[in-house]
DNA sequence: GTCTATAGCTGGATAGAC
DNA sequence: GTCTATCCAGCTATAGAC
């Protein structure tokens, strides 16, 4: 009666293939034929396992959204000080996205297509995303009151942090052209960015 | 013999409709039927004017890439000082994208799909995009040498500027949820950002 | 230049054999 | 559980009338 977890090679292969193709091409442009080929099986079997293209996509998308936001909550709700927290966020984002570079464009493209999805997803996850901002906001305001940092709008600050860490992965093709470099060179630049960005932010926050 | 420029209502209507739908849904998900309906004509006429879906898309895409980078070169190659230049870039990007919010996700999604396009496009435009970085880089290094600003990597700085201005528009559905606001509220936040971001950057550059 | 009708293809989904 | 064969809807593209 126990559901098999080790044996289903096929299911795993399909999910991997589907993840790859949906993430790369988006829902509409990814074809079942391609997914089947990538998984080394045929189209019919995809439907045997997952019934429809949409159901497959929903599985993948939810998983990707989770990856995209994984770890962020933990860091935000940890008891770290502000500086340490900022360093941890940037480090975490850049490390995650270096391993999964096309995560953000995929998730954000599909969310722009159907914003409701994010609310649905947040619903499943439990806490409303705004609690994350509130926690961060309180901490920033506290530091301002103590005179530790300059007076800045916490929302604007949070946006800036996330922007600086994530956007380069979205703009990668442009950046590779501008910097006249390849994949390896780009990754090196991102690695340096793990230190550069927090330093930049903290310098901006100095009183 | 002169090509009509005023009379072709239809061509204009089609381009507008196509722009709207391609930008919103991407190439694969946008259907000729929808474009025709949006333009108030029927499918056959689309082909009469533009032959194929791909040709239509190429026109739209090129135009969108131009919009996305419009004005940036001018500002970069102007004789403004660094501070003024940073303020101008951020102001320009946020203003442009407030008027065309789904420009970046469309352009960047399609460029990720086919990075070659950017090189092709840059080719047509004349100057290689890397000249833009070189100009900016020289100016930053000069200011550093003069002791006017902190020692920062110009490439990293440029990335940060663009990130902070552009990324929020890509992450809009997420931000609207986190900030618990609507379209109007979002626009207000972006308006404030035109000042907040340059101030933030300049503060980070202080010696 | 604009329409209707339709050809022709692509791709998701199902039936049924093994 | 996996395959082949096939159905059928949806979409691009074209032909031909007006």
Short mmCIF file of C-alpha atoms (C1' of nucleotides) in Angstrom, two decimals:
data_model
loop_
_atom_site.label_atom_id
_atom_site.label_comp_id
_atom_site.label_asym_id
_atom_site.label_seq_id
_atom_site.Cartn_x
_atom_site.Cartn_y
_atom_site.Cartn_z
CA UNK A 1 0.00 0.00 0.00
CA UNK A 2 2.93 2.30 0.45
CA UNK A 3 3.39 4.54 -2.57
CA UNK A 4 6.55 3.66 -4.45
CA UNK A 5 9.19 6.37 -4.18
CA UNK A 6 12.28 4.70 -5.46
CA UNK A 7 11.01 2.73 -8.39
CA UNK A 8 9.40 5.36 -10.54
CA UNK A 9 12.32 6.33 -12.65
CA UNK A 10 9.92 7.43 -15.34
CA UNK A 11 7.98 9.90 -13.26
CA UNK A 12 11.21 11.44 -12.10
CA UNK A 13 12.56 11.62 -15.63
CA UNK A 14 9.38 13.31 -16.82
CA UNK A 15 9.39 15.89 -14.06
CA UNK A 16 12.99 16.70 -14.73
CA UNK A 17 12.41 17.06 -18.46
CA UNK A 18 9.26 19.09 -17.94
CA UNK A 19 11.01 21.35 -15.48
CA UNK A 20 13.79 21.97 -17.93
CA UNK A 21 11.56 22.77 -20.88
CA UNK A 22 8.86 24.75 -19.11
CA UNK A 23 11.50 26.81 -17.33
CA UNK A 24 13.36 27.53 -20.54
CA UNK A 25 10.47 28.19 -22.87
CA UNK A 26 7.43 28.96 -20.73
CA UNK A 27 4.10 27.20 -20.82
CA UNK A 28 2.91 28.04 -24.32
CA UNK A 29 6.17 27.44 -26.19
CA UNK A 30 7.09 24.18 -24.48
CA UNK A 31 5.70 21.20 -26.41
CA UNK A 32 4.71 17.84 -24.97
CA UNK A 33 6.64 16.22 -27.80
CA UNK A 34 9.85 17.92 -26.67
CA UNK A 35 9.31 17.01 -23.05
CA UNK A 36 8.73 13.38 -23.97
CA UNK A 37 11.85 13.29 -26.12
CA UNK A 38 13.91 14.90 -23.38
CA UNK A 39 12.62 12.29 -20.91
CA UNK A 40 13.31 9.48 -23.37
CA UNK A 41 9.70 8.33 -23.63
CA UNK A 42 6.67 9.18 -25.77
CA UNK A 43 3.84 11.64 -25.48
CA UNK A 44 1.18 9.17 -24.37
CA UNK A 45 3.11 8.37 -21.24
CA UNK A 46 3.13 11.99 -20.16
CA UNK A 47 -0.64 11.91 -20.08
CA UNK A 48 -0.65 8.57 -18.33
CA UNK A 49 1.33 10.08 -15.46
CA UNK A 50 0.05 13.64 -15.31
CA UNK A 51 -3.19 13.69 -17.26
CA UNK A 52 -2.72 17.08 -18.94
CA UNK A 53 -0.14 19.67 -19.87
CA UNK A 54 -1.64 22.18 -17.45
CA UNK A 55 -1.46 19.83 -14.50
CA UNK A 56 2.17 19.13 -15.28
CA UNK A 57 2.86 22.81 -15.53
CA UNK A 58 1.20 23.62 -12.23
CA UNK A 59 3.42 21.10 -10.46
CA UNK A 60 6.56 22.53 -11.99
CA UNK A 61 5.56 26.12 -11.45
CA UNK A 62 4.75 25.67 -7.79
CA UNK A 63 8.04 23.93 -7.26
CA UNK A 64 9.90 26.74 -9.00
CA UNK A 65 8.18 29.43 -7.00
CA UNK A 66 9.21 27.60 -3.87
CA UNK A 67 12.82 27.45 -5.05
CA UNK A 68 12.71 31.12 -5.92
CA UNK A 69 11.64 32.11 -2.43
CA UNK A 70 13.33 29.30 -0.55
CA UNK A 71 15.39 30.34 2.42
CA UNK A 72 14.37 33.96 2.20
CA UNK A 73 11.77 33.70 4.95
CA UNK A 74 14.18 31.94 7.25
CA UNK A 75 16.75 34.67 6.86
CA UNK A 76 14.19 37.42 7.26
CA UNK A 77 12.75 35.97 10.44
CA UNK A 78 16.10 35.06 11.95
CA UNK A 79 17.54 37.03 14.83
CA UNK A 80 20.48 38.34 12.82
CA UNK A 81 21.38 42.01 12.96
CA UNK A 82 20.58 44.19 9.95
CA UNK A 83 24.04 44.16 8.41
CA UNK A 84 24.38 40.42 8.76
CA UNK A 85 20.89 39.96 7.38
CA UNK A 86 21.59 42.02 4.30
CA UNK A 87 24.79 40.07 3.65
CA UNK A 88 22.93 36.79 4.09
CA UNK A 89 20.11 37.72 1.72
CA UNK A 90 22.39 38.82 -1.09
CA UNK A 91 24.70 35.85 -0.64
CA UNK A 92 21.77 33.47 -0.62
CA UNK A 93 20.04 34.94 -3.67
CA UNK A 94 23.13 35.06 -5.82
CA UNK A 95 24.18 31.55 -4.83
CA UNK A 96 20.74 30.11 -5.54
CA UNK A 97 20.37 31.89 -8.87
CA UNK A 98 23.87 31.00 -10.01
CA UNK A 99 22.76 27.37 -9.76
CA UNK A 100 19.37 28.06 -11.39
CA UNK A 101 19.88 31.07 -13.65
CA UNK A 102 16.59 30.96 -15.49
CA UNK A 103 14.47 30.67 -12.39
CA UNK A 104 13.60 34.38 -12.02
CA UNK A 105 12.63 35.13 -15.60
CA UNK A 106 10.43 32.05 -15.68
CA UNK A 107 8.65 32.69 -12.39
CA UNK A 108 8.26 36.41 -12.98
CA UNK A 109 7.11 36.05 -16.57
CA UNK A 110 4.37 33.61 -15.56
CA UNK A 111 3.38 35.72 -12.56
CA UNK A 112 3.02 38.76 -14.78
CA UNK A 113 0.83 36.65 -17.02
CA UNK A 114 -1.34 35.58 -14.10
CA UNK A 115 -0.75 37.59 -10.91
CA UNK A 116 -3.46 35.68 -9.05
CA UNK A 117 -1.11 32.69 -8.95
CA UNK A 118 1.12 34.40 -6.43
CA UNK A 119 -1.69 34.97 -4.00
CA UNK A 120 -2.83 31.38 -4.41
CA UNK A 121 0.65 30.18 -3.79
CA UNK A 122 1.18 32.44 -0.82
CA UNK A 123 -2.07 31.10 0.56
CA UNK A 124 -0.77 27.53 0.50
CA UNK A 125 2.50 28.60 2.07
CA UNK A 126 0.77 29.96 5.15
CA UNK A 127 2.04 33.40 6.05
CA UNK A 128 1.18 36.37 3.87
CA UNK A 129 4.30 37.80 2.15
CA UNK A 130 3.60 41.19 3.68
CA UNK A 131 4.58 39.87 7.13
CA UNK A 132 8.07 39.50 5.71
CA UNK A 133 8.16 43.18 4.83
CA UNK A 134 6.77 44.16 8.21
CA UNK A 135 9.47 42.27 10.06
CA UNK A 136 12.20 43.82 7.92
CA UNK A 137 10.62 47.24 8.16
CA UNK A 138 10.51 47.17 11.95
CA UNK A 139 14.16 46.23 12.12
CA UNK A 140 15.21 49.02 9.76
CA UNK A 141 13.16 51.64 11.59
CA UNK A 142 14.67 50.51 14.85
CA UNK A 143 18.19 51.00 13.51
CA UNK A 144 17.24 54.43 12.21
CA UNK A 145 15.85 55.46 15.58
CA UNK A 146 19.02 54.26 17.27
CA UNK A 147 20.97 56.42 14.86
CA UNK A 148 22.85 53.44 13.47
CA UNK A 149 21.83 54.06 9.88
CA UNK A 150 20.59 56.87 7.67
CA UNK A 151 16.89 57.58 7.39
CA UNK A 152 15.63 55.50 4.45
CA UNK A 153 12.27 54.07 3.44
CA UNK A 154 12.42 50.36 4.37
CA UNK A 155 10.24 49.32 1.42
CA UNK A 156 12.50 51.11 -1.01
CA UNK A 157 15.52 49.55 0.64
CA UNK A 158 14.13 46.05 0.40
CA UNK A 159 13.32 46.58 -3.27
CA UNK A 160 16.84 47.78 -3.91
CA UNK A 161 18.42 44.79 -2.19
CA UNK A 162 16.38 42.27 -4.14
CA UNK A 163 16.86 44.19 -7.38
CA UNK A 164 20.62 44.27 -7.18
CA UNK A 165 20.83 40.56 -6.43
CA UNK A 166 18.26 39.24 -8.91
CA UNK A 167 18.13 41.56 -11.91
CA UNK A 168 21.54 40.70 -13.36
CA UNK A 169 20.39 37.12 -13.92
CA UNK A 170 17.38 38.34 -15.85
CA UNK A 171 19.47 40.71 -17.95
CA UNK A 172 22.23 38.15 -18.48
CA UNK A 173 22.19 38.14 -22.30
CA UNK A 174 22.51 41.92 -22.33
CA UNK A 175 25.23 41.96 -19.71
CA UNK A 176 27.25 39.28 -21.47
CA UNK A 177 27.21 41.45 -24.55
CA UNK A 178 28.06 44.69 -22.77
CA UNK A 179 30.86 43.10 -20.75
CA UNK A 180 32.02 41.12 -23.78
CA UNK A 181 32.27 37.96 -21.76
CA UNK A 182 30.99 34.37 -21.69
CA UNK A 183 29.09 32.23 -19.19
CA UNK A 184 32.18 31.67 -17.08
CA UNK A 185 33.05 35.35 -16.99
CA UNK A 186 29.50 36.21 -16.05
CA UNK A 187 29.56 33.77 -13.15
CA UNK A 188 32.78 35.30 -11.92
CA UNK A 189 31.24 38.76 -11.96
CA UNK A 190 28.29 37.44 -9.98
CA UNK A 191 30.60 35.83 -7.47
CA UNK A 192 32.33 39.16 -6.88
CA UNK A 193 28.91 40.72 -6.58
CA UNK A 194 28.18 38.72 -3.41
CA UNK A 195 30.57 41.02 -1.57
CA UNK A 196 30.26 44.15 -3.70
CA UNK A 197 26.51 44.58 -3.29
CA UNK A 198 26.30 44.33 0.52
CA UNK A 199 29.29 46.66 0.82
CA UNK A 200 27.55 49.09 -1.49
CA UNK A 201 24.30 48.96 0.45
CA UNK A 202 25.94 49.33 3.84
CA UNK A 203 27.95 52.25 2.57
CA UNK A 204 24.73 53.88 1.42
CA UNK A 205 23.20 53.37 4.86
CA UNK A 206 26.07 54.98 6.77
CA UNK A 207 25.05 58.00 8.81
CA UNK B 1 4.71 56.91 -56.10
CA UNK B 2 5.11 58.29 -52.63
CA UNK B 3 4.37 55.63 -50.01
CA UNK B 4 1.20 56.47 -48.10
CA UNK B 5 1.87 57.37 -44.50
CA UNK B 6 -1.37 58.90 -43.38
CA UNK B 7 -3.96 56.77 -45.02
CA UNK B 8 -3.13 53.30 -43.76
CA UNK B 9 -5.28 53.24 -40.70
CA UNK B 10 -5.36 49.47 -40.94
CA UNK B 11 -1.63 48.92 -40.86
CA UNK B 12 -1.37 51.18 -37.86
CA UNK B 13 -4.22 49.43 -36.09
CA UNK B 14 -2.63 46.06 -36.72
CA UNK B 15 0.75 47.12 -35.41
CA UNK B 16 -0.79 48.56 -32.31
CA UNK B 17 -2.84 45.44 -31.66
CA UNK B 18 0.10 43.16 -32.37
CA UNK B 19 2.33 45.17 -30.08
CA UNK B 20 -0.17 44.92 -27.31
CA UNK B 21 -0.69 41.19 -27.57
CA UNK B 22 2.86 40.09 -28.30
CA UNK B 23 4.12 42.23 -25.43
CA UNK B 24 1.56 40.83 -23.02
CA UNK B 25 1.61 37.19 -23.99
CA UNK B 26 4.84 36.54 -25.85
CA UNK B 27 5.20 35.06 -29.32
CA UNK B 28 3.85 31.56 -28.74
CA UNK B 29 0.80 32.47 -26.66
CA UNK B 30 -0.36 35.39 -28.80
CA UNK B 31 -2.81 34.26 -31.47
CA UNK B 32 -3.40 35.88 -34.83
CA UNK B 33 -7.13 35.64 -34.18
CA UNK B 34 -6.78 37.80 -31.06
CA UNK B 35 -4.62 40.34 -32.81
CA UNK B 36 -7.13 40.59 -35.62
CA UNK B 37 -10.01 41.03 -33.21
CA UNK B 38 -8.10 43.67 -31.25
CA UNK B 39 -7.42 45.54 -34.48
CA UNK B 40 -11.05 45.22 -35.55
CA UNK B 41 -10.33 43.25 -38.72
CA UNK B 42 -9.95 39.58 -39.64
CA UNK B 43 -7.01 37.20 -39.79
CA UNK B 44 -6.55 37.19 -43.54
CA UNK B 45 -5.77 40.86 -43.52
CA UNK B 46 -2.90 40.38 -41.10
CA UNK B 47 -1.24 38.15 -43.66
CA UNK B 48 -2.04 40.54 -46.44
CA UNK B 49 -0.09 43.25 -44.65
CA UNK B 50 2.69 41.34 -42.94
CA UNK B 51 2.85 37.96 -44.63
CA UNK B 52 3.51 35.86 -41.51
CA UNK B 53 3.29 35.87 -37.75
CA UNK B 54 7.06 35.76 -37.42
CA UNK B 55 7.59 38.81 -39.62
CA UNK B 56 5.05 40.70 -37.56
CA UNK B 57 6.74 39.65 -34.39
CA UNK B 58 10.17 40.71 -35.59
CA UNK B 59 8.89 44.20 -36.33
CA UNK B 60 7.30 44.52 -32.91
CA UNK B 61 10.26 43.08 -31.08
CA UNK B 62 12.78 45.37 -32.73
CA UNK B 63 10.61 48.33 -31.94
CA UNK B 64 10.31 47.27 -28.31
CA UNK B 65 14.04 46.77 -27.94
CA UNK B 66 14.53 50.26 -29.26
CA UNK B 67 12.06 51.67 -26.77
CA UNK B 68 13.74 49.74 -23.99
CA UNK B 69 17.12 51.28 -24.74
CA UNK B 70 15.87 54.59 -26.07
CA UNK B 71 17.49 57.64 -24.60
CA UNK B 72 20.02 55.66 -22.61
CA UNK B 73 22.81 56.15 -25.12
CA UNK B 74 22.15 59.88 -25.31
CA UNK B 75 22.41 60.27 -21.56
CA UNK B 76 25.50 58.09 -21.35
CA UNK B 77 27.35 59.98 -24.04
CA UNK B 78 26.28 63.41 -22.84
CA UNK B 79 28.71 65.70 -21.09
CA UNK B 80 26.86 65.60 -17.78
CA UNK B 81 28.77 65.03 -14.55
CA UNK B 82 28.49 61.65 -12.86
CA UNK B 83 25.91 62.65 -10.27
CA UNK B 84 23.71 64.35 -12.82
CA UNK B 85 24.10 61.40 -15.14
CA UNK B 86 23.00 58.91 -12.51
CA UNK B 87 19.97 61.02 -11.69
CA UNK B 88 19.10 61.31 -15.37
CA UNK B 89 19.38 57.58 -16.02
CA UNK B 90 17.17 56.56 -13.13
CA UNK B 91 14.63 59.27 -13.86
CA UNK B 92 14.53 58.29 -17.51
CA UNK B 93 14.19 54.54 -16.91
CA UNK B 94 11.46 54.83 -14.32
CA UNK B 95 9.52 57.34 -16.38
CA UNK B 96 9.73 55.22 -19.52
CA UNK B 97 8.78 52.01 -17.76
CA UNK B 98 5.92 53.61 -15.86
CA UNK B 99 4.40 54.32 -19.25
CA UNK B 100 5.28 50.86 -20.64
CA UNK B 101 5.37 48.53 -17.64
CA UNK B 102 5.56 45.23 -19.48
CA UNK B 103 8.39 46.30 -21.76
CA UNK B 104 11.27 44.79 -19.74
CA UNK B 105 9.80 41.38 -19.04
CA UNK B 106 8.88 40.99 -22.70
CA UNK B 107 12.22 42.08 -24.11
CA UNK B 108 14.27 40.19 -21.55
CA UNK B 109 12.23 37.01 -21.80
CA UNK B 110 12.64 36.92 -25.57
CA UNK B 111 16.32 37.78 -25.34
CA UNK B 112 16.87 34.93 -22.93
CA UNK B 113 15.14 32.71 -25.43
CA UNK B 114 17.37 33.86 -28.23
CA UNK B 115 20.40 35.87 -27.07
CA UNK B 116 21.70 36.19 -30.62
CA UNK B 117 18.90 38.67 -31.29
CA UNK B 118 20.57 41.27 -29.11
CA UNK B 119 23.78 41.14 -31.08
CA UNK B 120 21.87 41.33 -34.35
CA UNK B 121 19.96 44.30 -33.06
CA UNK B 122 23.05 46.01 -31.70
CA UNK B 123 24.61 45.49 -35.10
CA UNK B 124 21.84 47.41 -36.84
CA UNK B 125 22.00 50.18 -34.25
CA UNK B 126 25.63 50.93 -35.05
CA UNK B 127 27.72 51.19 -31.92
CA UNK B 128 28.50 48.09 -29.88
CA UNK B 129 26.83 48.27 -26.44
CA UNK B 130 30.19 47.81 -24.78
CA UNK B 131 31.21 51.33 -25.85
CA UNK B 132 28.49 52.56 -23.53
CA UNK B 133 30.09 50.76 -20.60
CA UNK B 134 33.54 52.03 -21.55
CA UNK B 135 32.38 55.64 -21.55
CA UNK B 136 30.70 55.25 -18.17
CA UNK B 137 33.65 53.33 -16.79
CA UNK B 138 36.12 56.01 -17.73
CA UNK B 139 34.04 58.67 -16.06
CA UNK B 140 33.71 56.67 -12.84
CA UNK B 141 37.42 55.88 -12.69
CA UNK B 142 38.19 59.51 -13.23
CA UNK B 143 36.04 60.54 -10.28
CA UNK B 144 37.69 57.88 -8.14
CA UNK B 145 41.14 59.13 -9.05
CA UNK B 146 40.10 62.67 -8.20
CA UNK B 147 38.96 61.40 -4.81
CA UNK B 148 35.40 62.52 -5.47
CA UNK B 149 33.85 59.09 -4.88
CA UNK B 150 34.67 55.83 -3.18
CA UNK B 151 36.57 53.13 -5.03
CA UNK B 152 33.97 50.95 -6.73
CA UNK B 153 33.94 48.64 -9.73
CA UNK B 154 32.23 50.64 -12.52
CA UNK B 155 30.65 47.53 -14.06
CA UNK B 156 29.12 46.55 -10.76
CA UNK B 157 27.90 50.09 -10.26
CA UNK B 158 26.24 50.24 -13.65
CA UNK B 159 24.54 46.91 -12.99
CA UNK B 160 23.24 48.20 -9.68
CA UNK B 161 21.85 51.39 -11.18
CA UNK B 162 19.99 49.58 -13.90
CA UNK B 163 18.80 46.88 -11.50
CA UNK B 164 17.30 49.27 -9.02
CA UNK B 165 15.44 51.18 -11.72
CA UNK B 166 14.17 48.28 -13.81
CA UNK B 167 13.66 45.27 -11.57
CA UNK B 168 10.64 46.56 -9.64
CA UNK B 169 8.63 46.66 -12.85
CA UNK B 170 9.45 43.02 -13.52
CA UNK B 171 8.58 41.98 -9.98
CA UNK B 172 5.46 44.13 -9.90
CA UNK B 173 2.95 41.35 -9.10
CA UNK B 174 5.08 40.27 -6.15
CA UNK B 175 5.59 43.80 -4.91
CA UNK B 176 1.91 44.65 -5.14
CA UNK B 177 1.21 41.65 -2.92
CA UNK B 178 3.96 42.40 -0.42
CA UNK B 179 3.08 46.08 -0.16
CA UNK B 180 -0.63 45.24 -0.19
CA UNK B 181 -1.33 47.91 -2.75
CA UNK B 182 -2.88 48.36 -6.19
CA UNK B 183 -1.70 49.73 -9.53
CA UNK B 184 -2.05 53.31 -8.37
CA UNK B 185 -0.15 52.67 -5.15
CA UNK B 186 2.57 50.93 -7.07
CA UNK B 187 2.96 53.87 -9.42
CA UNK B 188 3.25 56.21 -6.48
CA UNK B 189 6.03 54.10 -4.98
CA UNK B 190 7.85 54.17 -8.31
CA UNK B 191 7.47 57.92 -8.51
CA UNK B 192 9.11 58.29 -5.10
CA UNK B 193 11.79 55.92 -6.29
CA UNK B 194 12.98 58.43 -8.89
CA UNK B 195 14.52 60.43 -6.07
CA UNK B 196 15.15 57.67 -3.55
CA UNK B 197 17.38 55.56 -5.80
CA UNK B 198 19.80 58.27 -6.95
CA UNK B 199 20.09 59.54 -3.37
CA UNK B 200 20.82 56.00 -2.24
CA UNK B 201 23.48 55.47 -4.89
CA UNK B 202 25.18 58.78 -4.30
CA UNK B 203 25.22 58.11 -0.59
CA UNK B 204 26.91 54.78 -1.27
CA UNK B 205 29.54 56.52 -3.40
CA UNK B 206 30.46 59.11 -0.76
CA UNK B 207 34.10 58.95 0.30
"C1'" DG C 1 -8.16 46.34 -49.46
"C1'" DT C 2 -11.24 43.44 -47.14
"C1'" DC C 3 -13.94 39.57 -46.63
"C1'" DT C 4 -15.41 34.22 -46.35
"C1'" DA C 5 -14.04 29.73 -46.85
"C1'" DT C 6 -10.90 26.34 -46.44
"C1'" DA C 7 -6.54 23.98 -46.84
"C1'" DG C 8 -2.87 22.14 -44.11
"C1'" DC C 9 -0.37 21.59 -40.17
"C1'" DT C 10 0.77 21.27 -35.22
"C1'" DG C 11 0.16 19.62 -30.92
"C1'" DG C 12 -2.64 17.95 -26.90
"C1'" DA C 13 -5.33 14.12 -25.67
"C1'" DT C 14 -7.33 9.30 -25.98
"C1'" DA C 15 -8.02 4.26 -27.42
"C1'" DG C 16 -6.40 0.01 -27.48
"C1'" DA C 17 -2.74 -3.52 -28.20
"C1'" DC C 18 1.00 -5.57 -25.75
"C1'" DG D 1 3.59 0.77 -17.58
"C1'" DT D 2 4.71 1.62 -22.26
"C1'" DC D 3 3.92 1.77 -26.99
"C1'" DT D 4 1.54 2.85 -31.80
"C1'" DA D 5 -2.15 4.76 -34.03
"C1'" DT D 6 -5.51 8.08 -34.28
"C1'" DC D 7 -8.66 11.69 -33.16
"C1'" DC D 8 -9.70 16.39 -32.90
"C1'" DA D 9 -9.22 21.27 -31.75
"C1'" DG D 10 -6.77 25.28 -32.66
"C1'" DC D 11 -3.99 27.90 -35.35
"C1'" DT D 12 -1.28 29.78 -39.38
"C1'" DA D 13 -1.60 30.56 -43.98
"C1'" DT D 14 -3.68 30.84 -48.62
"C1'" DA D 15 -7.33 31.00 -52.39
"C1'" DG D 16 -10.66 33.38 -54.39
"C1'" DA D 17 -14.92 36.31 -54.39
"C1'" DC D 18 -16.25 41.07 -53.97
#
